[in-house]
Amino acid sequence: MRFGSNTPRLETERLILRRFERQDADALFRILSDEEVNRFLPWFPHKSREETAEFLENSVFADYRKEIAYRYALVPRGEDKAIGYLSLPGIDEKERCGDIGYGLLREYWGEGLMTEAVGALIARLKADGFRYATATHDVLNPASGRVMQKCGMRYVRTYPEFWQPKGIWVNFNLYRIDLNG
């Protein structure tokens, strides 16, 4: 079995998970500039559309040039605007694992959309030969932990980490799901 792929299109009951495109910059800016959406993430909210366009080019599109990557725009079926993102940064090819990260516009919180999207990614990772996946959340953000639990991930431990560039200590809950064997 060949390990990994690069952001194959996925579909759920309510979402299309696809690659980001340049025309998604405005929608992604809405997500990355919202202070509440980014409250529990390690970076500061974006201040300009140019910052988001640069992020797309230097981070997301750079990943699309790799052999293995998972960087999704979450788009409701029947629409064309991204309302969130889902990714697997820091893939360890030797260990065949990665850490899931995500963000969603506030007006879509509490609808189960992220659980649906993460579940689709986990199924794809299993099909692509990943051994396990992890995810973490700030202990002050239990809603994110519920997404992980609903997707079959199990609590492993809590640990502190100093976050840059925000310069703060954060306590994280680590979750894991074994995918093959």
Short mmCIF file of C-alpha atoms in Angstrom, two decimals, residues 33-131:
data_model
loop_
_atom_site.label_atom_id
_atom_site.label_comp_id
_atom_site.label_asym_id
_atom_site.label_seq_id
_atom_site.Cartn_x
_atom_site.Cartn_y
_atom_site.Cartn_z
CA SER A 33 -8.91 37.50 11.06
CA ASP A 34 -11.69 36.65 13.53
CA GLU A 35 -10.29 37.09 17.05
CA GLU A 36 -12.70 34.61 18.63
CA VAL A 37 -12.02 31.90 16.01
CA ASN A 38 -8.27 32.32 16.55
CA ARG A 39 -8.37 32.76 20.33
CA PHE A 40 -7.11 29.23 20.99
CA LEU A 41 -4.67 29.04 18.06
CA PRO A 42 -0.93 29.77 18.24
CA TRP A 43 -0.90 32.70 15.81
CA PHE A 44 -2.33 36.19 15.94
CA PRO A 45 -5.40 36.96 13.82
CA HIS A 46 -4.56 38.20 10.33
CA LYS A 47 -4.75 42.00 9.93
CA SER A 48 -4.99 42.23 6.12
CA ARG A 49 -6.09 40.32 3.06
CA GLU A 50 -2.49 40.60 1.84
CA GLU A 51 -1.30 38.69 4.91
CA THR A 52 -3.81 35.93 4.14
CA ALA A 53 -2.83 35.85 0.45
CA GLU A 54 0.82 35.50 1.50
CA PHE A 55 -0.12 32.68 3.92
CA LEU A 56 -1.97 30.89 1.12
CA GLU A 57 1.00 31.18 -1.22
CA ASN A 58 3.82 30.38 1.22
CA SER A 59 2.12 27.76 3.39
CA VAL A 60 -0.95 26.18 1.83
CA PHE A 61 0.08 26.21 -1.84
CA ALA A 62 3.62 25.20 -0.85
CA ASP A 63 2.13 22.09 0.78
CA TYR A 64 0.27 21.28 -2.45
CA ARG A 65 3.66 20.91 -4.15
CA LYS A 66 4.69 18.17 -1.69
CA GLU A 67 4.12 14.47 -2.26
CA ILE A 68 2.01 14.14 0.90
CA ALA A 69 -0.16 16.87 2.40
CA TYR A 70 -3.70 17.42 3.64
CA ARG A 71 -4.82 21.10 3.51
CA TYR A 72 -8.56 21.45 3.05
CA ALA A 73 -11.02 24.26 2.50
CA LEU A 74 -14.40 23.31 4.01
CA VAL A 75 -17.23 24.35 1.71
CA PRO A 76 -20.94 23.70 2.34
CA ARG A 77 -22.56 21.65 -0.44
CA GLY A 78 -24.21 23.88 -2.99
CA GLU A 79 -22.04 26.88 -2.10
CA ASP A 80 -18.62 28.03 -3.21
CA LYS A 81 -17.26 29.93 -0.16
CA ALA A 82 -14.93 28.32 2.34
CA ILE A 83 -16.26 28.44 5.90
CA GLY A 84 -13.35 26.67 7.55
CA TYR A 85 -10.13 24.76 7.14
CA LEU A 86 -8.81 21.34 8.10
CA SER A 87 -5.19 20.27 7.85
CA LEU A 88 -2.59 17.78 8.92
CA PRO A 89 0.56 19.83 9.50
CA GLY A 90 3.83 18.24 10.52
CA ILE A 91 3.32 14.83 8.94
CA ASP A 92 5.89 12.29 10.12
CA GLU A 93 6.33 10.02 7.10
CA LYS A 94 8.57 7.55 8.92
CA GLU A 95 6.04 7.03 11.73
CA ARG A 96 3.08 7.48 9.31
CA CYS A 97 1.27 9.95 11.57
CA GLY A 98 0.24 13.58 11.79
CA ASP A 99 -1.53 16.13 13.98
CA ILE A 100 -4.96 17.39 12.93
CA GLY A 101 -5.72 21.12 13.04
CA TYR A 102 -8.88 23.03 12.15
CA GLY A 103 -10.82 26.27 12.30
CA LEU A 104 -14.41 27.24 11.47
CA LEU A 105 -16.34 30.48 11.15
CA ARG A 106 -18.26 31.24 14.34
CA GLU A 107 -21.68 31.24 12.70
CA TYR A 108 -21.20 27.52 11.95
CA TRP A 109 -20.12 26.45 15.45
CA GLY A 110 -22.27 23.86 17.19
CA GLU A 111 -23.71 22.32 14.00
CA GLY A 112 -21.46 19.26 13.90
CA LEU A 113 -19.75 20.34 10.68
CA MET A 114 -16.22 20.06 12.04
CA THR A 115 -16.94 16.61 13.46
CA GLU A 116 -18.18 15.60 10.01
CA ALA A 117 -15.06 17.00 8.31
CA VAL A 118 -12.57 15.53 10.80
CA GLY A 119 -14.30 12.14 10.51
CA ALA A 120 -13.87 12.24 6.73
CA LEU A 121 -10.18 13.12 7.09
CA ILE A 122 -9.61 10.32 9.60
CA ALA A 123 -11.21 7.82 7.20
CA ARG A 124 -8.95 9.09 4.39
CA LEU A 125 -5.84 8.88 6.56
CA LYS A 126 -6.70 5.28 7.39
CA ALA A 127 -7.16 4.47 3.69
CA ASP A 128 -3.85 6.20 2.93
CA GLY A 129 -1.91 4.00 5.36
CA PHE A 130 -1.49 6.28 8.37
CA ARG A 131 -0.84 4.44 11.64
#
